[in-house]
Coordinates of N, CA and C and ligand atoms in Angstrom, one line a residue:
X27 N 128.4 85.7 107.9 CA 127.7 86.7 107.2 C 126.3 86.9 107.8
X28 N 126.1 88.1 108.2 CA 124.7 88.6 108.4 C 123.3 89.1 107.9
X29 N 122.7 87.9 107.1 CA 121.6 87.3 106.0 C 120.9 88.7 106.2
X30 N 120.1 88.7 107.3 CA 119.2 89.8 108.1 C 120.0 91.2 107.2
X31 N 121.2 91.8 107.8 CA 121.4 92.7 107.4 C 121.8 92.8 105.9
X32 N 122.1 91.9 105.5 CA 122.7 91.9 103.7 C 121.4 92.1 103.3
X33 N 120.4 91.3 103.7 CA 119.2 91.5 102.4 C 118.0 92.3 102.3
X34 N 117.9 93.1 103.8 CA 117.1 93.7 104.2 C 117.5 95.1 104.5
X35 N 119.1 95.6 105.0 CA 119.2 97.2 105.0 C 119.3 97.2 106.1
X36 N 118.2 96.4 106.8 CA 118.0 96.9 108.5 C 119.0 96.3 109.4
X37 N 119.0 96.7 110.8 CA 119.9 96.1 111.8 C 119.8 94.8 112.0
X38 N 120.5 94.5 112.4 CA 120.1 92.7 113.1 C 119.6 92.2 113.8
X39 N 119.1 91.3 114.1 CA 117.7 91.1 114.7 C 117.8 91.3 116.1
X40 N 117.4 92.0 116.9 CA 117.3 92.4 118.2 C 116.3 91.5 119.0
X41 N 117.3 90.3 119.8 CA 116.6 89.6 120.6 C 115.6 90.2 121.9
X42 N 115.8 91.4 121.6 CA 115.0 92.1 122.7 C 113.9 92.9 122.2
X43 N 113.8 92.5 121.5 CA 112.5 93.4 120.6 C 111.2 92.5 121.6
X44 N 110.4 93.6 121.2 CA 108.6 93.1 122.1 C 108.2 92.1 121.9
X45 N 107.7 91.9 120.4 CA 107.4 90.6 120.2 C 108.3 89.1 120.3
X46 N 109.9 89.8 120.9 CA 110.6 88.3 120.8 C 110.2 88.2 122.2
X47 N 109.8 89.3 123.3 CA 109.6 88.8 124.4 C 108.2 88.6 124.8
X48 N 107.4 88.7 123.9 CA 106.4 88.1 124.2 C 105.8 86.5 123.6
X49 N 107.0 86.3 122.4 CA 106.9 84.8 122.2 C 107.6 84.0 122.9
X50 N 108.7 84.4 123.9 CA 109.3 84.2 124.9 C 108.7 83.9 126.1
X51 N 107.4 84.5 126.4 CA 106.5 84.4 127.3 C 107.1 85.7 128.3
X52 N 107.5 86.7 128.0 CA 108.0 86.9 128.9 C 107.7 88.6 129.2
X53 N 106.1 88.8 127.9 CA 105.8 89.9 128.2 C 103.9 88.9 127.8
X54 N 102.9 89.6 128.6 CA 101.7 88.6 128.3 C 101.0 89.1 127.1
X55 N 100.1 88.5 126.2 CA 99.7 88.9 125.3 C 98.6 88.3 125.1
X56 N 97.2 88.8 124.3 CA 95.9 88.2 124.2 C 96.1 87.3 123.3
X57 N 96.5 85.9 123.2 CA 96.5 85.0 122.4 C 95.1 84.7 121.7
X58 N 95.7 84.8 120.1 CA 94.3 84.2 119.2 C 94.1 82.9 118.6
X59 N 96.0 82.8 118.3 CA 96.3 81.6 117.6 C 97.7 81.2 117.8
X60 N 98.2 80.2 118.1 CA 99.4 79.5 118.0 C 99.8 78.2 117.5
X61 N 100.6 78.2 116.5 CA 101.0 77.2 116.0 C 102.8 76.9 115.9
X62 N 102.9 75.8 115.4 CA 104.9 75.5 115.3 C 105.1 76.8 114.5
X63 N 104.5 77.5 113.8 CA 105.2 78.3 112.7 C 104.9 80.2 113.0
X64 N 103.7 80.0 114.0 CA 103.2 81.6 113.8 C 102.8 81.6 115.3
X65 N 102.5 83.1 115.8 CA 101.5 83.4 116.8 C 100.9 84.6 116.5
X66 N 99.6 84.8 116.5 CA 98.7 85.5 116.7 C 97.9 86.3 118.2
X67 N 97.9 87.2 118.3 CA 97.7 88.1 119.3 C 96.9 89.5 119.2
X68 N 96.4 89.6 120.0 CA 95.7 91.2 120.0 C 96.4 92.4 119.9
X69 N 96.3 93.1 119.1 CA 97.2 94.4 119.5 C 96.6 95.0 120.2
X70 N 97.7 95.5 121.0 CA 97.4 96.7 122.5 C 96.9 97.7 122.3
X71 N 96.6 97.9 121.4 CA 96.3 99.7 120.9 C 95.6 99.3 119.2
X72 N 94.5 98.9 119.6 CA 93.4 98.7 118.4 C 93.1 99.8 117.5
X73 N 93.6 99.7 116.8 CA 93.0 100.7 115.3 C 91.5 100.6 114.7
X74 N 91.1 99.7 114.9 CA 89.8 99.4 114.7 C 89.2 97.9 115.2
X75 N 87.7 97.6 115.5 CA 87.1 96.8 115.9 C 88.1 95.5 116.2
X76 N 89.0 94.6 115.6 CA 89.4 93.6 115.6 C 90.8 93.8 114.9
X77 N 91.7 93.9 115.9 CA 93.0 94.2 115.3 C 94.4 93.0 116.1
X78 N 94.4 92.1 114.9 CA 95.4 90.9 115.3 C 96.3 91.2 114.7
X79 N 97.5 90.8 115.7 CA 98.9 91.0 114.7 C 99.3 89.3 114.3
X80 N 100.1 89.1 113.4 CA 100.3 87.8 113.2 C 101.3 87.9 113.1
X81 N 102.6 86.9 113.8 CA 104.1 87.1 113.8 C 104.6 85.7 113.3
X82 N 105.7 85.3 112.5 CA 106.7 84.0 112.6 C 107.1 83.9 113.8
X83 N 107.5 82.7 114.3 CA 108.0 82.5 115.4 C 109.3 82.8 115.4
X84 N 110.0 83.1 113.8 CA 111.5 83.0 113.5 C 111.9 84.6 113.8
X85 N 113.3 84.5 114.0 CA 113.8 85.9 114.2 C 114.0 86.7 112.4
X86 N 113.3 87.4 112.2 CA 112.8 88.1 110.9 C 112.7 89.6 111.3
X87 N 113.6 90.6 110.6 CA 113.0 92.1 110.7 C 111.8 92.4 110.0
X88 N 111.9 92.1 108.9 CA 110.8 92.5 108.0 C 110.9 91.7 106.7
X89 N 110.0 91.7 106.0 CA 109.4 91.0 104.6 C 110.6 90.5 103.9
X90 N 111.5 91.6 103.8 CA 112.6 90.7 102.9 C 113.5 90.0 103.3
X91 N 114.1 89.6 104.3 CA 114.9 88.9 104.7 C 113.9 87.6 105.0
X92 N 113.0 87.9 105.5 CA 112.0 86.7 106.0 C 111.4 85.6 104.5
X93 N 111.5 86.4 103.5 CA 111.0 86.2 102.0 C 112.5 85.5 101.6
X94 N 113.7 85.8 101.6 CA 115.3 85.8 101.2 C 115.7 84.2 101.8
X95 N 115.4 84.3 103.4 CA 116.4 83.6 104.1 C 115.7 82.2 104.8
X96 N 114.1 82.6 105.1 CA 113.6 81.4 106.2 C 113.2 80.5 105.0
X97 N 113.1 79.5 105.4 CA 113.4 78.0 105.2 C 111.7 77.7 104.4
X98 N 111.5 76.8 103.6 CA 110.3 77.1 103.1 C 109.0 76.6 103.9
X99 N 109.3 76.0 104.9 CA 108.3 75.4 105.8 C 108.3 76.8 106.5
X100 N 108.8 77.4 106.6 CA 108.0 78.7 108.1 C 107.4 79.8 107.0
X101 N 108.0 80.0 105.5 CA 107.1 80.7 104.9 C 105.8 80.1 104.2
X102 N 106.0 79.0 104.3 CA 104.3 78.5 104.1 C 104.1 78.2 105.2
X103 N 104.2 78.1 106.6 CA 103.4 78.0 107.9 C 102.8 79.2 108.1
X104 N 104.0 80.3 108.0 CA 103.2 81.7 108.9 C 102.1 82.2 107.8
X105 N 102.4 82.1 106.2 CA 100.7 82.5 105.0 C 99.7 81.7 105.4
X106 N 100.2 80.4 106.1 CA 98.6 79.8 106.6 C 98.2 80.1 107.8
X107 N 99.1 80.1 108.6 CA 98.9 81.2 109.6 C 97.9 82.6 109.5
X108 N 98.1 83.3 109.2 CA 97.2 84.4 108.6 C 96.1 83.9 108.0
X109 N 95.8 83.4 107.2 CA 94.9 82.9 106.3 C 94.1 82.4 107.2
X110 N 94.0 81.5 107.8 CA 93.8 80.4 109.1 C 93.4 81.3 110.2
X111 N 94.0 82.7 110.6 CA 93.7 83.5 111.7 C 92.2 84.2 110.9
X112 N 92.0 84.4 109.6 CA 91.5 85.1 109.2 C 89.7 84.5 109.1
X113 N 90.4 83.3 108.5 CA 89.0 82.5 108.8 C 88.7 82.0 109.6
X114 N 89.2 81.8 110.7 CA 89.1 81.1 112.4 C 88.3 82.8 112.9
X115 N 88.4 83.7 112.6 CA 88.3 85.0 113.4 C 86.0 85.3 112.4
X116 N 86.6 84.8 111.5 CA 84.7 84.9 110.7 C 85.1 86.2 109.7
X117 N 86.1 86.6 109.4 CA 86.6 87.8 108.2 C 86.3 87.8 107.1
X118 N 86.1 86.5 106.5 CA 86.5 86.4 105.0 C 85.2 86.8 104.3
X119 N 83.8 86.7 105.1 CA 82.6 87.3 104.0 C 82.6 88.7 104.4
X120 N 83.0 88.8 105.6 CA 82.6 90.6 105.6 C 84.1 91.6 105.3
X121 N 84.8 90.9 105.3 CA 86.5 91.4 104.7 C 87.5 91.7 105.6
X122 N 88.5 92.1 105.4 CA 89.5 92.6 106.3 C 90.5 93.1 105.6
X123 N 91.5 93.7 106.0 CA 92.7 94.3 105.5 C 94.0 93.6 106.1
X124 N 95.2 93.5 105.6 CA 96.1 93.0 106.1 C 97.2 94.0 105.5
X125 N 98.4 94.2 106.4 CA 99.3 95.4 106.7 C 100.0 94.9 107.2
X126 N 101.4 95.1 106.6 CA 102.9 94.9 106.9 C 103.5 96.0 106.9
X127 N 104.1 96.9 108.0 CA 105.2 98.0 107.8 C 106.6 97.5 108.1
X128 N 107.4 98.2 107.1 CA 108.3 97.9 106.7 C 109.6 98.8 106.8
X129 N 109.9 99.3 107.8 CA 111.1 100.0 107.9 C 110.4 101.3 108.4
X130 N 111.1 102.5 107.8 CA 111.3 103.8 108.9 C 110.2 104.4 108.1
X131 N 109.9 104.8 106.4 CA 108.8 105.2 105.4 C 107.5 104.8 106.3
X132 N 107.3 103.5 106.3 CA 106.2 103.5 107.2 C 106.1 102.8 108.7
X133 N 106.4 103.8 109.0 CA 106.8 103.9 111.1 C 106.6 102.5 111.3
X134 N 107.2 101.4 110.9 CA 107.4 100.1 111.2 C 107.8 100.7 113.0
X135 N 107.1 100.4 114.1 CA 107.7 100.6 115.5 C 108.7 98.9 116.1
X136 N 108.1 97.8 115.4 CA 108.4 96.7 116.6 C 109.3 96.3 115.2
X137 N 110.3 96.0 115.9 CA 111.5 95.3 114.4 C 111.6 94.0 114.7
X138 N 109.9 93.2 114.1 CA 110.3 92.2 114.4 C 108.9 91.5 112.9
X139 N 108.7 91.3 111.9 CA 107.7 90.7 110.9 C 107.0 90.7 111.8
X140 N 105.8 91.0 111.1 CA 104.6 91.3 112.0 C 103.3 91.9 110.8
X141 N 102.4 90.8 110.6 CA 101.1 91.3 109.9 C 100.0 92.0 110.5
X142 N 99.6 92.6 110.5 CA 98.4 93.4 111.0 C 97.1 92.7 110.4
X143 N 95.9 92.3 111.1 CA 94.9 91.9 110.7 C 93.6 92.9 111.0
X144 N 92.8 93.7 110.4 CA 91.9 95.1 110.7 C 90.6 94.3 109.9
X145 N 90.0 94.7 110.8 CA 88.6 93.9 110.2 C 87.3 94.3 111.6
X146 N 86.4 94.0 110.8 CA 85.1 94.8 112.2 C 84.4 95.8 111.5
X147 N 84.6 96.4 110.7 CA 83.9 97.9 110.2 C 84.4 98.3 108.7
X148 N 83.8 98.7 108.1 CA 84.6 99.8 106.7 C 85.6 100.2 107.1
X149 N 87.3 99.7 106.0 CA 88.4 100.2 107.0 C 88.5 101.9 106.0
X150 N 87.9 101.7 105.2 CA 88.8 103.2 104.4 C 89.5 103.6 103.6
X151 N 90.0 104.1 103.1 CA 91.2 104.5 102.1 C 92.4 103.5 102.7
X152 N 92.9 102.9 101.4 CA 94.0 102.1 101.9 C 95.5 102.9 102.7
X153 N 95.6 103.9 102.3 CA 96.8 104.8 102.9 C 96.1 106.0 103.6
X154 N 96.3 106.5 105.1 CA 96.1 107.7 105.2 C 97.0 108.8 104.7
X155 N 96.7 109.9 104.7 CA 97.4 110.6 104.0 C 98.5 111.2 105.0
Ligands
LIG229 P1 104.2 98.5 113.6 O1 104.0 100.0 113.7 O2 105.6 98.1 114.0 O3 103.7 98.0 112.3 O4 103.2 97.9 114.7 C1 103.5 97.6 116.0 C2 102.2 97.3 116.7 O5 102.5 96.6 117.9 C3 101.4 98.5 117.0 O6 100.1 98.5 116.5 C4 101.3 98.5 118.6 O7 100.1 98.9 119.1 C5 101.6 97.0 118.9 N1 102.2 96.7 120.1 C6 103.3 97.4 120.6 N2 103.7 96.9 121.8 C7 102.8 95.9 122.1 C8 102.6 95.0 123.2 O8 103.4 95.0 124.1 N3 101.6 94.1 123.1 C9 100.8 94.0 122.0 N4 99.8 93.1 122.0 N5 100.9 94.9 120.9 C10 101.9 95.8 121.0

């Protein structure tokens, strides 16, 4: 049975997705943070001042299967993960936003879990229109 697609809708997990080949080593990436459970990295295309993505190291499409199926040690690794990227980066007195897209509604591009960390400036209305 295929967890991924039963609980999530979405396809199955595509070992060729960007971020599996960049935890693979085998695309390069500005590393922020790495641990057994998460990697952190710069996104290529900054939305604003400081824009980190934060990934599980597990094969996960998105929130719900990764919430459903991974084991409880990688979902409390990769929330301290984040948390940990957030305060290692100096965020938490002047703020930040954190963004998960999640399928096709909102142009999720990389099908692979993946947090967005925005922080640096006033980010704005939480949704553009
Ligand atoms: P999504 O739209 O899936 O939530 O976000 C995917 C993000 O991955 C985008 O912000 C995009 O700029 C970023 N991205 C896509 N390809 C690469 C890459 O090869 N390296 C890095 N560092 N970021 C990437």
């Amino acid at each position: 049975m295929n967890l991924n697609q039963g609980v999530s809708g979405r396809p199955p997990y595509d070992d060729n997705n960007i971020f599996a080949k960049i935890l693979r080593g085998e695309i390069p990436s500005r590393k922020v943070y790495e641990d057994e459970f998460a990697l952190a990295f710069h996104d290529i295309n900054p939305q604003a001042p400081h824009h980190v993505l934060v990934i599980p190291k597990g094969r996960y499409v998105a929130f719900a299967d990764f919430a459903a199926t991974a084991p409880d040690a990688e979902i409390t690794g990769f929330i301290r993960a984040v948390g940990h990227v957030a305060r290692m980066l100096g965020f938490e007195e002047s703020g930040y936003r954190l963004l998960a897209n999640m399928g096709p509604d909102s142009h999720q591009e990389v099908p692979h879990l993946h947090v967005h960390l925005f922080a640096g400036r006033p980010l704005g209305p939480m949704l553009a229109t």
